[in-house]
Coordinates of C-alpha atoms in Angstrom, one line a residue:
Chain A
M1 CA 72.6 103.9 103.2
I2 CA 71.7 104.2 99.5
L3 CA 73.7 101.9 97.2
T4 CA 74.6 103.0 93.7
V5 CA 76.0 100.6 91.2
T6 CA 78.3 101.8 88.4
L7 CA 79.6 98.9 86.3
N8 CA 81.4 101.3 83.9
T9 CA 83.0 103.8 86.3
A10 CA 85.1 106.5 84.6
L11 CA 87.6 109.2 85.2
D12 CA 85.8 112.2 83.6
I13 CA 88.4 114.6 82.1
T14 CA 87.3 118.0 80.8
Y15 CA 89.6 120.0 78.4
R16 CA 89.0 123.6 77.5
V17 CA 90.3 124.6 74.1
R18 CA 89.8 127.7 71.9
A19 CA 87.8 125.8 69.3
L20 CA 88.2 122.2 68.3
R21 CA 89.2 121.7 64.7
P22 CA 89.6 118.2 63.3
H23 CA 93.1 117.2 62.2
A24 CA 94.7 120.3 64.0
S25 CA 96.8 120.5 67.1
H26 CA 95.3 122.2 70.2
R27 CA 96.7 123.5 73.4
V28 CA 94.5 122.6 76.3
S29 CA 94.1 125.7 78.5
E30 CA 92.5 124.0 81.4
V31 CA 92.2 120.4 82.6
T32 CA 89.7 119.2 85.2
E33 CA 89.2 115.6 86.4
R34 CA 86.5 114.0 88.5
P35 CA 85.3 110.5 89.3
G36 CA 82.5 109.6 86.9
G37 CA 80.1 107.1 85.6
K38 CA 76.3 107.6 86.2
G39 CA 76.1 105.9 89.6
V40 CA 79.1 107.8 90.9
N41 CA 77.4 111.1 89.8
V42 CA 74.2 110.0 91.5
A43 CA 76.1 109.3 94.7
R44 CA 77.7 112.7 94.7
V45 CA 74.3 114.4 94.5
L46 CA 72.8 112.1 97.1
A47 CA 75.7 112.9 99.5
A48 CA 75.2 116.7 98.8
L49 CA 71.6 116.2 99.9
G50 CA 72.8 114.7 103.2
H51 CA 72.4 111.0 102.5
E52 CA 74.9 108.2 103.3
V53 CA 75.8 106.6 100.0
T54 CA 77.9 103.6 99.1
V55 CA 79.3 103.2 95.5
T56 CA 80.1 99.9 94.0
G57 CA 81.1 98.7 90.6
F58 CA 84.6 98.2 89.2
T59 CA 87.9 100.0 89.6
G60 CA 91.3 99.3 88.0
G61 CA 94.6 100.7 86.9
A62 CA 96.1 104.1 87.3
T63 CA 92.8 105.8 86.3
G64 CA 90.9 103.7 88.9
R65 CA 93.3 104.8 91.6
V66 CA 92.6 108.5 90.7
V67 CA 88.9 107.8 90.8
Q68 CA 89.2 106.3 94.3
E69 CA 91.5 109.1 95.6
K70 CA 88.9 111.6 94.4
L71 CA 85.9 109.7 95.8
A72 CA 87.7 109.5 99.2
A73 CA 87.5 113.3 99.3
V74 CA 83.7 113.4 98.9
P75 CA 82.1 113.5 102.4
G76 CA 79.3 111.0 102.8
V77 CA 80.4 108.6 100.0
V78 CA 81.8 105.2 100.9
D79 CA 83.9 103.4 98.3
A80 CA 83.0 99.7 97.8
L81 CA 84.4 99.4 94.3
V82 CA 85.6 96.0 93.3
P83 CA 89.2 95.8 91.9
V84 CA 89.8 94.5 88.4
A85 CA 92.9 93.9 86.3
G86 CA 91.9 96.2 83.5
A87 CA 92.1 100.0 83.8
T88 CA 89.0 102.2 84.5
R89 CA 88.1 104.0 81.4
R90 CA 88.5 107.8 80.8
T91 CA 86.0 110.0 79.2
V92 CA 87.3 113.2 77.6
A93 CA 84.9 116.2 77.2
V94 CA 86.5 118.9 75.0
V95 CA 84.8 122.2 75.6
D96 CA 85.1 125.1 73.1
D97 CA 85.9 128.3 74.8
R98 CA 83.8 130.4 72.5
S99 CA 80.6 128.5 72.0
G100 CA 80.7 126.2 75.1
D101 CA 80.0 123.3 72.7
T102 CA 81.3 119.9 73.9
T103 CA 83.0 117.1 71.9
Q104 CA 82.9 113.8 73.8
L105 CA 85.4 110.9 73.5
N106 CA 84.5 107.8 75.6
E107 CA 86.9 105.0 76.1
P108 CA 85.2 101.5 76.0
G109 CA 86.3 100.5 79.6
P110 CA 88.1 97.4 80.7
T111 CA 87.0 93.9 79.8
I112 CA 85.5 92.2 82.9
T113 CA 86.5 88.6 83.4
P114 CA 84.0 85.9 84.6
S115 CA 85.8 85.7 88.0
E116 CA 85.7 89.5 88.4
W117 CA 82.0 89.5 87.6
S118 CA 81.5 86.8 90.3
A119 CA 83.5 88.9 92.8
F120 CA 81.1 91.8 92.0
L121 CA 78.0 89.7 92.5
A122 CA 79.4 88.5 95.9
A123 CA 80.1 92.2 96.9
Y124 CA 76.6 93.2 95.8
D125 CA 75.0 90.5 97.9
D126 CA 77.0 91.6 100.9
L127 CA 76.0 95.3 100.5
L128 CA 72.3 94.9 99.8
P129 CA 71.1 94.0 103.4
A130 CA 72.3 97.4 104.6
A131 CA 70.8 99.4 101.7
S132 CA 67.5 101.3 101.9
A133 CA 67.5 101.6 98.1
V134 CA 69.7 100.8 95.1
A135 CA 70.4 102.5 91.8
L136 CA 71.7 100.5 88.8
C137 CA 73.2 103.1 86.5
G138 CA 74.8 103.3 83.0
S139 CA 76.3 101.1 80.4
L140 CA 77.9 97.7 80.8
P141 CA 81.6 97.3 80.2
P142 CA 82.8 94.6 77.8
G143 CA 82.6 91.1 79.4
V144 CA 79.5 91.8 81.6
P145 CA 76.5 89.7 80.3
V146 CA 73.8 91.8 78.6
G147 CA 71.3 90.4 81.1
A148 CA 73.3 91.7 84.1
Y149 CA 70.9 94.3 85.2
A150 CA 68.0 91.9 85.1
G151 CA 69.9 89.6 87.6
L152 CA 70.8 92.6 89.8
V153 CA 67.1 93.8 89.9
R154 CA 66.0 90.3 90.9
T155 CA 68.6 90.1 93.7
A156 CA 67.5 93.5 95.1
R157 CA 63.9 92.4 95.0
S158 CA 64.8 89.2 96.8
F159 CA 66.2 91.4 99.6
A160 CA 63.1 93.6 99.4
V161 CA 65.4 96.6 98.6
P162 CA 63.7 99.1 96.2
V163 CA 65.6 99.3 92.9
L164 CA 65.9 102.0 90.3
L165 CA 67.3 101.1 86.8
D166 CA 68.8 103.8 84.6
T167 CA 70.3 102.3 81.5
S168 CA 69.5 102.0 77.8
G169 CA 69.2 99.5 74.9
E170 CA 69.1 95.8 75.4
P171 CA 70.3 96.0 79.1
L172 CA 67.3 98.2 79.8
R173 CA 64.9 95.9 77.8
R174 CA 66.0 92.9 79.8
G175 CA 66.2 94.8 83.1
V176 CA 62.6 96.0 82.8
A177 CA 61.3 92.5 82.4
A178 CA 62.8 91.7 85.9
R179 CA 60.4 94.3 87.4
P180 CA 62.5 97.2 88.8
D181 CA 60.6 99.6 91.1
I182 CA 61.5 102.6 89.0
I183 CA 63.1 103.3 85.6
K184 CA 64.1 106.7 84.3
P185 CA 64.4 106.7 80.6
N186 CA 64.8 109.9 78.5
S187 CA 62.7 110.3 75.3
D188 CA 65.1 108.4 73.1
E189 CA 65.6 105.5 75.5
L190 CA 61.8 105.3 76.0
A191 CA 61.2 105.2 72.2
E192 CA 63.8 102.6 71.7
L193 CA 62.3 100.4 74.5
T194 CA 58.6 100.8 73.4
G195 CA 58.7 101.8 69.7
S196 CA 56.5 104.8 70.6
H197 CA 57.4 108.4 70.4
D198 CA 54.4 109.6 72.3
P199 CA 55.7 110.1 75.9
L200 CA 52.5 109.1 77.7
R201 CA 51.8 106.1 75.6
A202 CA 55.4 104.9 75.8
T203 CA 55.5 105.5 79.5
Q204 CA 52.4 103.4 80.0
D205 CA 53.8 100.7 77.7
A206 CA 57.0 100.6 79.7
R207 CA 55.0 100.0 82.9
R208 CA 53.2 97.1 81.2
R209 CA 56.7 95.6 80.3
G210 CA 57.4 95.4 84.0
A211 CA 58.5 98.7 85.5
G212 CA 56.7 99.6 88.7
A213 CA 57.0 103.3 88.0
V214 CA 58.3 105.1 84.9
V215 CA 59.8 108.5 85.2
A216 CA 60.4 109.8 81.7
S217 CA 62.8 112.8 81.4
L218 CA 61.6 115.1 78.7
G219 CA 64.4 117.8 78.8
P220 CA 62.9 121.3 79.0
E221 CA 59.4 119.8 79.5
G222 CA 60.5 118.2 82.8
L223 CA 59.5 114.8 84.1
L224 CA 56.5 112.7 83.4
A225 CA 56.0 110.1 86.2
V226 CA 53.5 107.2 85.7
T227 CA 53.2 105.1 88.8
R228 CA 50.8 102.8 90.6
E229 CA 49.6 105.8 92.7
G230 CA 49.0 108.2 89.8
R231 CA 50.5 110.2 87.1
W232 CA 52.3 113.6 87.4
Q233 CA 54.3 116.0 85.3
A234 CA 56.7 118.4 86.8
V235 CA 58.0 121.3 84.6
P236 CA 61.0 123.6 85.4
P237 CA 60.9 127.3 84.8
A238 CA 61.3 128.2 81.1
S239 CA 64.3 130.3 81.9
V240 CA 66.6 127.3 82.7
R241 CA 69.5 127.2 80.3
G242 CA 72.9 125.6 80.4
N243 CA 74.7 122.3 80.1
P244 CA 72.5 119.2 80.4
T245 CA 75.4 116.9 81.3
G246 CA 74.6 115.2 84.6
A247 CA 71.0 116.4 84.7
G248 CA 69.7 112.8 84.4
D249 CA 71.9 111.7 87.3
S250 CA 70.5 114.5 89.4
V251 CA 67.0 113.2 88.5
V252 CA 67.9 109.7 89.8
A253 CA 69.3 111.2 93.0
G254 CA 66.2 113.2 93.5
L255 CA 63.9 110.2 92.9
L256 CA 65.9 107.9 95.2
S257 CA 66.2 110.4 98.0
G258 CA 62.5 111.1 97.9
L259 CA 61.9 107.3 97.9
V260 CA 63.9 106.7 101.1
E261 CA 62.4 109.8 102.7
H262 CA 58.9 108.4 101.9
L263 CA 57.9 111.6 100.1
P264 CA 54.7 111.4 98.0
W265 CA 55.3 111.1 94.3
P266 CA 54.5 114.8 93.4
A267 CA 57.2 115.9 95.9
R268 CA 59.7 113.4 94.5
V269 CA 59.2 114.6 90.9
V270 CA 59.4 118.3 92.0
R271 CA 62.7 117.6 93.8
A272 CA 64.1 115.7 90.9
T273 CA 63.1 118.4 88.4
A274 CA 64.6 121.2 90.6
L275 CA 67.8 119.2 91.0
A276 CA 68.1 118.6 87.3
A277 CA 67.4 122.3 86.5
A278 CA 70.0 123.4 89.1
T279 CA 72.5 121.0 87.5
V280 CA 71.8 122.4 84.0
Q281 CA 72.4 125.9 85.3
A282 CA 75.7 125.2 87.2
P283 CA 78.9 126.5 85.5
V284 CA 80.6 123.1 86.0
A285 CA 79.0 120.1 84.3
G286 CA 77.3 117.7 86.7
E287 CA 77.6 120.1 89.8
F288 CA 74.7 122.1 91.3
D289 CA 74.4 125.0 93.7
R290 CA 72.3 124.4 96.7
G291 CA 70.9 127.9 96.8
V292 CA 69.9 127.7 93.1
Y293 CA 68.3 124.3 93.8
E294 CA 66.3 125.5 96.8
E295 CA 65.1 128.5 94.8
L296 CA 64.1 126.3 91.9
L297 CA 62.1 124.0 94.2
T298 CA 59.6 126.8 94.6
R299 CA 59.3 127.5 90.9
V300 CA 58.8 124.0 89.5
T301 CA 55.1 123.4 88.6
V302 CA 53.5 120.0 89.0
S303 CA 50.2 118.7 87.7
G304 CA 48.7 115.3 87.7
E305 CA 46.1 113.0 89.1
V306 CA 45.9 110.2 91.7
S307 CA 44.8 106.8 90.3
A308 CA 41.4 105.5 91.2
A309 CA 41.9 103.0 94.0
Chain B
M1 CA 125.5 106.6 78.9
I2 CA 123.6 109.2 76.9
L3 CA 121.5 111.5 78.9
T4 CA 118.2 112.9 77.6
V5 CA 116.3 115.7 79.3
T6 CA 112.6 116.0 78.9
L7 CA 111.3 118.9 81.1
N8 CA 107.7 118.4 79.8
T9 CA 107.4 114.6 79.9
A10 CA 104.0 113.3 78.9
L11 CA 101.7 110.3 78.9
D12 CA 100.9 110.0 75.2
I13 CA 97.5 108.6 74.6
T14 CA 96.2 107.5 71.2
Y15 CA 92.5 107.1 70.5
R16 CA 91.0 105.5 67.4
V17 CA 87.6 106.8 66.4
R18 CA 85.5 106.4 63.2
A19 CA 85.8 110.1 62.3
L20 CA 86.1 113.0 64.7
R21 CA 83.2 115.4 64.4
P22 CA 83.2 118.6 66.6
H23 CA 80.4 118.7 69.2
A24 CA 79.4 115.0 68.7
S25 CA 79.9 112.1 71.0
H26 CA 82.4 109.4 70.0
R27 CA 83.1 105.8 71.0
V28 CA 86.8 105.2 71.2
S29 CA 87.5 101.8 69.6
E30 CA 91.1 101.5 70.7
V31 CA 93.3 103.1 73.4
T32 CA 97.1 103.0 73.5
E33 CA 99.3 104.7 76.0
R34 CA 103.1 105.2 76.0
P35 CA 105.6 107.4 77.9
G36 CA 106.2 110.5 75.8
G37 CA 107.9 113.9 75.5
K38 CA 110.6 114.4 73.0
G39 CA 113.5 113.3 75.2
V40 CA 111.7 110.1 76.2
N41 CA 111.1 109.3 72.6
V42 CA 114.8 109.9 71.8
A43 CA 115.8 107.6 74.6
R44 CA 113.6 104.8 73.3
V45 CA 115.2 105.0 69.9
L46 CA 118.7 105.2 71.4
A47 CA 118.0 102.1 73.5
A48 CA 116.7 100.3 70.4
L49 CA 120.0 101.1 68.8
G50 CA 121.8 99.4 71.7
H51 CA 122.9 102.5 73.7
E52 CA 122.6 102.9 77.5
V53 CA 120.3 105.9 78.1
T54 CA 119.3 107.8 81.2
V55 CA 116.2 109.9 81.1
T56 CA 115.7 112.9 83.4
G57 CA 113.1 115.7 83.6
F58 CA 110.0 115.8 85.8
T59 CA 107.4 113.2 86.8
G60 CA 104.3 113.7 89.0
G61 CA 100.8 112.4 89.8
A62 CA 99.0 109.3 88.5
T63 CA 100.1 110.0 84.9
G64 CA 103.7 110.3 86.0
R65 CA 103.4 106.9 87.8
V66 CA 102.2 105.3 84.5
V67 CA 105.0 107.0 82.5
Q68 CA 107.5 105.5 85.0
E69 CA 105.9 102.0 85.0
K70 CA 106.1 101.9 81.2
L71 CA 109.6 103.3 81.1
A72 CA 110.7 100.6 83.5
A73 CA 109.6 98.0 80.8
V74 CA 112.0 99.5 78.2
P75 CA 115.3 97.6 78.2
G76 CA 118.4 99.9 78.3
V77 CA 116.6 103.0 79.6
V78 CA 117.3 104.2 83.2
D79 CA 114.7 106.4 84.9
A80 CA 116.2 109.4 86.6
L81 CA 113.1 111.6 86.5
V82 CA 112.7 114.1 89.4
P83 CA 109.4 114.0 91.3
V84 CA 107.1 117.1 91.4
A85 CA 103.8 117.8 93.1
G86 CA 101.9 118.5 89.9
A87 CA 100.7 115.7 87.5
T88 CA 102.6 114.8 84.4
R89 CA 100.6 116.1 81.4
R90 CA 98.7 113.9 78.9
T91 CA 98.7 114.3 75.2
V92 CA 95.7 112.8 73.3
A93 CA 96.0 112.0 69.6
V94 CA 92.6 111.2 68.1
V95 CA 93.2 109.2 64.9
D96 CA 90.3 108.9 62.4
D97 CA 89.9 105.3 61.2
R98 CA 89.0 106.2 57.7
S99 CA 91.6 108.8 56.8
G100 CA 94.3 108.2 59.4
D101 CA 94.2 112.0 60.1
T102 CA 95.1 112.9 63.6
T103 CA 93.7 115.6 65.9
Q104 CA 96.0 116.5 68.8
L105 CA 95.1 117.7 72.3
N106 CA 98.1 118.7 74.5
E107 CA 97.7 119.4 78.2
P108 CA 99.9 122.3 79.4
G109 CA 101.9 120.3 82.0
P110 CA 102.3 120.9 85.7
T111 CA 103.7 124.2 87.1
I112 CA 107.2 123.6 88.3
T113 CA 108.0 125.4 91.6
P114 CA 111.4 127.1 92.2
S115 CA 112.4 124.4 94.6
E116 CA 111.5 121.6 92.1
W117 CA 113.6 123.4 89.5
S118 CA 116.5 123.6 91.9
A119 CA 116.1 119.8 92.6
F120 CA 116.3 119.2 88.9
L121 CA 119.4 121.3 88.5
A122 CA 121.1 119.3 91.2
A123 CA 120.1 116.0 89.6
Y124 CA 121.4 117.2 86.2
D125 CA 124.8 118.1 87.8
D126 CA 125.0 114.7 89.3
L127 CA 124.2 112.9 86.1
L128 CA 126.4 114.8 83.7
P129 CA 129.8 113.4 84.7
A130 CA 128.7 109.9 83.6
A131 CA 127.2 111.2 80.3
S132 CA 128.9 110.8 76.9
A133 CA 126.4 113.2 75.4
V134 CA 123.2 115.0 76.4
A135 CA 120.1 115.9 74.5
L136 CA 117.8 118.8 75.7
C137 CA 114.4 118.2 74.2
G138 CA 111.0 119.8 73.8
S139 CA 109.0 122.6 75.4
L140 CA 109.3 124.1 78.9
P141 CA 106.5 123.4 81.4
P142 CA 105.0 126.4 83.3
G143 CA 107.3 127.7 86.0
V144 CA 110.6 126.8 84.3
P145 CA 112.5 130.0 83.3
V146 CA 112.6 130.7 79.6
G147 CA 116.4 130.8 79.7
A148 CA 116.5 127.3 81.2
Y149 CA 118.1 125.6 78.2
A150 CA 120.8 128.2 78.0
G151 CA 121.8 127.4 81.5
L152 CA 121.7 123.6 80.9
V153 CA 123.8 124.0 77.7
R154 CA 126.5 126.0 79.7
T155 CA 126.5 123.4 82.5
A156 CA 127.0 120.6 79.9
R157 CA 129.8 122.5 78.3
S158 CA 131.5 123.1 81.7
F159 CA 131.6 119.3 82.1
A160 CA 132.9 119.0 78.5
V161 CA 129.8 116.9 77.6
P162 CA 128.6 117.4 74.0
V163 CA 125.1 118.9 74.0
L164 CA 122.3 118.8 71.4
L165 CA 119.4 121.2 71.8
D166 CA 116.0 120.5 70.2
T167 CA 113.4 123.1 71.1
S168 CA 111.7 126.1 69.5
G169 CA 110.8 129.7 70.0
E170 CA 112.4 131.8 72.7
P171 CA 113.9 128.8 74.6
L172 CA 115.8 127.9 71.3
R173 CA 116.8 131.5 70.7
R174 CA 118.3 131.8 74.2
G175 CA 119.7 128.3 74.2
V176 CA 121.6 128.8 70.9
A177 CA 123.4 131.8 72.3
A178 CA 124.9 129.5 75.0
R179 CA 126.7 127.6 72.1
P180 CA 125.3 124.1 72.1
D181 CA 127.2 121.6 69.9
I182 CA 124.2 120.7 67.8
I183 CA 120.7 122.1 67.2
K184 CA 118.1 120.3 65.0
P185 CA 115.4 122.7 64.0
N186 CA 112.8 122.0 61.4
S187 CA 112.1 124.6 58.7
D188 CA 109.5 126.5 60.7
E189 CA 111.8 126.6 63.8
L190 CA 114.7 127.7 61.7
A191 CA 112.7 130.5 60.1
E192 CA 111.5 131.7 63.4
L193 CA 115.0 131.7 64.8
T194 CA 116.7 133.5 61.9
G195 CA 113.9 135.3 60.0
S196 CA 115.0 133.5 56.8
H197 CA 113.0 130.9 54.8
D198 CA 116.0 129.9 52.7
P199 CA 117.3 126.6 54.4
L200 CA 121.0 127.1 53.6
R201 CA 121.1 130.8 54.5
A202 CA 119.1 130.2 57.7
T203 CA 121.3 127.3 58.7
Q204 CA 124.4 129.3 58.3
D205 CA 122.8 132.2 60.3
A206 CA 121.9 129.8 63.1
R207 CA 125.6 128.8 63.3
R208 CA 126.6 132.4 63.6
R209 CA 124.2 132.8 66.5
G210 CA 126.2 130.2 68.4
A211 CA 125.3 126.6 67.3
G212 CA 128.4 124.4 66.6
A213 CA 126.5 122.4 64.0
V214 CA 123.0 123.0 62.6
V215 CA 121.0 120.0 61.3
A216 CA 117.9 121.3 59.6
S217 CA 115.1 118.7 59.1
L218 CA 113.4 119.5 55.8
G219 CA 110.7 116.8 55.8
P220 CA 110.7 114.8 52.6
E221 CA 113.9 116.6 51.5
G222 CA 115.8 115.1 54.4
L223 CA 118.5 116.7 56.5
L224 CA 120.8 119.6 55.8
A225 CA 123.8 119.6 58.2
V226 CA 126.1 122.6 58.3
T227 CA 129.1 121.9 60.6
R228 CA 132.6 123.0 61.3
E229 CA 133.8 120.1 59.2
G230 CA 131.6 120.7 56.2
R231 CA 128.1 120.7 54.8
W232 CA 126.0 117.7 53.8
Q233 CA 122.5 116.9 52.7
A234 CA 120.9 113.4 53.2
V235 CA 117.7 112.6 51.3
P236 CA 115.4 109.6 51.9
P237 CA 113.9 107.6 49.1
A238 CA 111.0 109.3 47.5
S239 CA 108.7 106.4 48.3
V240 CA 108.6 107.1 52.1
R241 CA 105.1 107.8 53.2
G242 CA 103.4 107.6 56.6
N243 CA 103.0 109.4 59.9
P244 CA 105.8 112.0 60.6
T245 CA 105.1 111.9 64.4
G246 CA 108.3 111.1 66.2
A247 CA 110.5 111.4 63.1
G248 CA 112.3 114.4 64.6
D249 CA 113.1 112.5 67.7
S250 CA 114.5 109.7 65.6
V251 CA 116.8 112.3 63.9
V252 CA 118.0 113.4 67.3
A253 CA 118.7 109.8 68.3
G254 CA 120.5 109.1 65.1
L255 CA 122.7 112.2 65.4
L256 CA 123.6 111.5 69.1
S257 CA 124.4 107.9 68.6
G258 CA 126.6 108.8 65.7
L259 CA 128.3 111.4 67.8
V260 CA 129.1 109.1 70.7
E261 CA 130.3 106.4 68.2
H262 CA 132.6 109.0 66.6
L263 CA 131.0 108.5 63.1
P264 CA 131.9 111.1 60.5
W265 CA 129.2 113.6 59.7
P266 CA 128.0 112.0 56.4
A267 CA 127.4 108.7 58.2
R268 CA 125.6 110.5 61.1
V269 CA 123.1 112.3 58.7
V270 CA 122.5 109.1 56.7
R271 CA 121.7 107.2 59.9
A272 CA 119.5 110.0 61.2
T273 CA 117.6 110.2 57.9
A274 CA 117.1 106.5 57.7
L275 CA 115.8 106.3 61.2
A276 CA 113.4 109.2 60.5
A277 CA 112.2 107.5 57.3
A278 CA 111.7 104.2 59.2
T279 CA 109.7 106.0 61.9
V280 CA 107.5 107.7 59.3
Q281 CA 106.8 104.3 57.7
A282 CA 106.0 102.5 60.9
P283 CA 102.3 101.6 61.6
V284 CA 102.6 102.9 65.2
A285 CA 103.5 106.6 65.6
G286 CA 107.0 107.0 66.9
E287 CA 108.1 103.4 66.6
F288 CA 110.4 102.0 63.9
D289 CA 111.1 98.6 62.4
R290 CA 114.8 97.6 62.6
G291 CA 114.7 95.7 59.2
V292 CA 113.1 98.7 57.5
Y293 CA 115.7 101.0 59.0
E294 CA 118.6 98.9 57.9
E295 CA 117.2 98.6 54.4
L296 CA 116.7 102.4 54.3
L297 CA 120.3 103.0 55.4
T298 CA 121.3 101.7 51.9
R299 CA 118.9 103.9 50.1
V300 CA 119.5 107.3 51.6
T301 CA 121.6 109.5 49.3
V302 CA 124.1 111.9 50.7
S303 CA 125.9 114.8 49.0
G304 CA 128.1 117.5 50.4
E305 CA 131.5 119.0 50.7
V306 CA 134.2 119.1 53.3
S307 CA 135.2 122.6 54.6
A308 CA 138.5 124.1 53.5
A309 CA 140.8 123.7 56.5

């Protein structure tokens, strides 16, 4: 199985309103709820691709129970979340009916106690031997040490399980130094990590900082992968338009599934790019249509070069 | 006991943010949750005044479980909510840290099926014989007939239980025709019911439509009560400033407690006005401080006249 870690799981709530106006009262016309947090989203995409996935991280309170009830309904996903006393956070996306624009409200998440963090580390150790790969995804809730991902990367490496890290800021900086196999920053995260706004230079710099492979997500310009084996850029068709929410999580799922299927790098970045584009085009944020994805697979262009041995 | 009916119960969530900007992403710095819906708020104030209160209405889903858990922690309040398949709605109040201004997002509430509505009517019939008074509060969830309050008013009258109706629009129009003992419209609700923007004229017209007593809440100008016994206006001190959320529910609690304690009307409107003013001044929306309330009781001014016999 593939293991995904979401330390800050969420109940993602979407509200549709006519148009959000500050300091006014709004009737919500439609409410949707789904389990969220980056690693949970990655797991859902991996399961849709036919992989067995186990999700771990934290769950607590009434919102945590809803997250778990909804996860239980996703075929192929095994729930190995660790219970905590605090309540799983909510995120609220308020979508304007007219423009489709989204206003986001993110709760901070529960404070994790030292004994809850220890319980997670024990669960992680128990899960790793059965994992073909692990993804460490998203922000850290209050109480989790800022070097948490660095430790989780080292543990995965000690079990010889390939590890992908998708986070930002100081947790990314520290995590990279622990030598994860893959990181997947977007342009902003890459610039914050390296100080450079030039994608190729920043990507190479991130590798020097410790990442085995760096796959930079460049929005409409697709993915730039710089790896030991070579360097590739995959670009989606120009016609792709929609909601980018969840596209990054689809990239992670594409890269991880390609890794465990032993696909060569060009095929991995094509898959990840097609999945991201299908996610952008889907009417529901974070979902994708299998037919659209398979059609996009044939329309992503990839260029690059193999490293000199 | 006093019975309060909240057909559209809610989990009231308050978010603090720096300043709400449409189409941006916000970190919520503080989350508070409490059981809500007008009748639930009325019950909390009645309980704080020392009355035994039973709350009924609907509860469902994970949000309903949270509402019930939190209600169980309020001394003096008995939970007689009727379970439904749909989930209790949430309301989200987003408060700007700088200005204190609030943006409100209200979910529509679950759709009530005909058999759920029948189950509620049976529960209401069972509860009424033990009630000294009943308050029918707030909006109707989808699926409940628009004439619902008219029927509930008639049933209360058939049990000789005094009934206060606090709603708006068509449910108020139909409910008034069933001759409730008291209605408590604000200026807008009164104008919508009667077509008149003159408070005294509109209040008198509302009595002609069937209400035994009309207590119009006029914001900073206090309460205007027009009853069989006479006509009174109670005015809070000019210095009262704050958040008016929940002030109307405190008025209902003040009027109902005065009714069951057989206070004369001037004392009822003074109590209701002082409670509302204490609620406006409280730092947390919908709460009130007992000391502030008791001090305000001495500072509310009341004027009026007894009807000619």
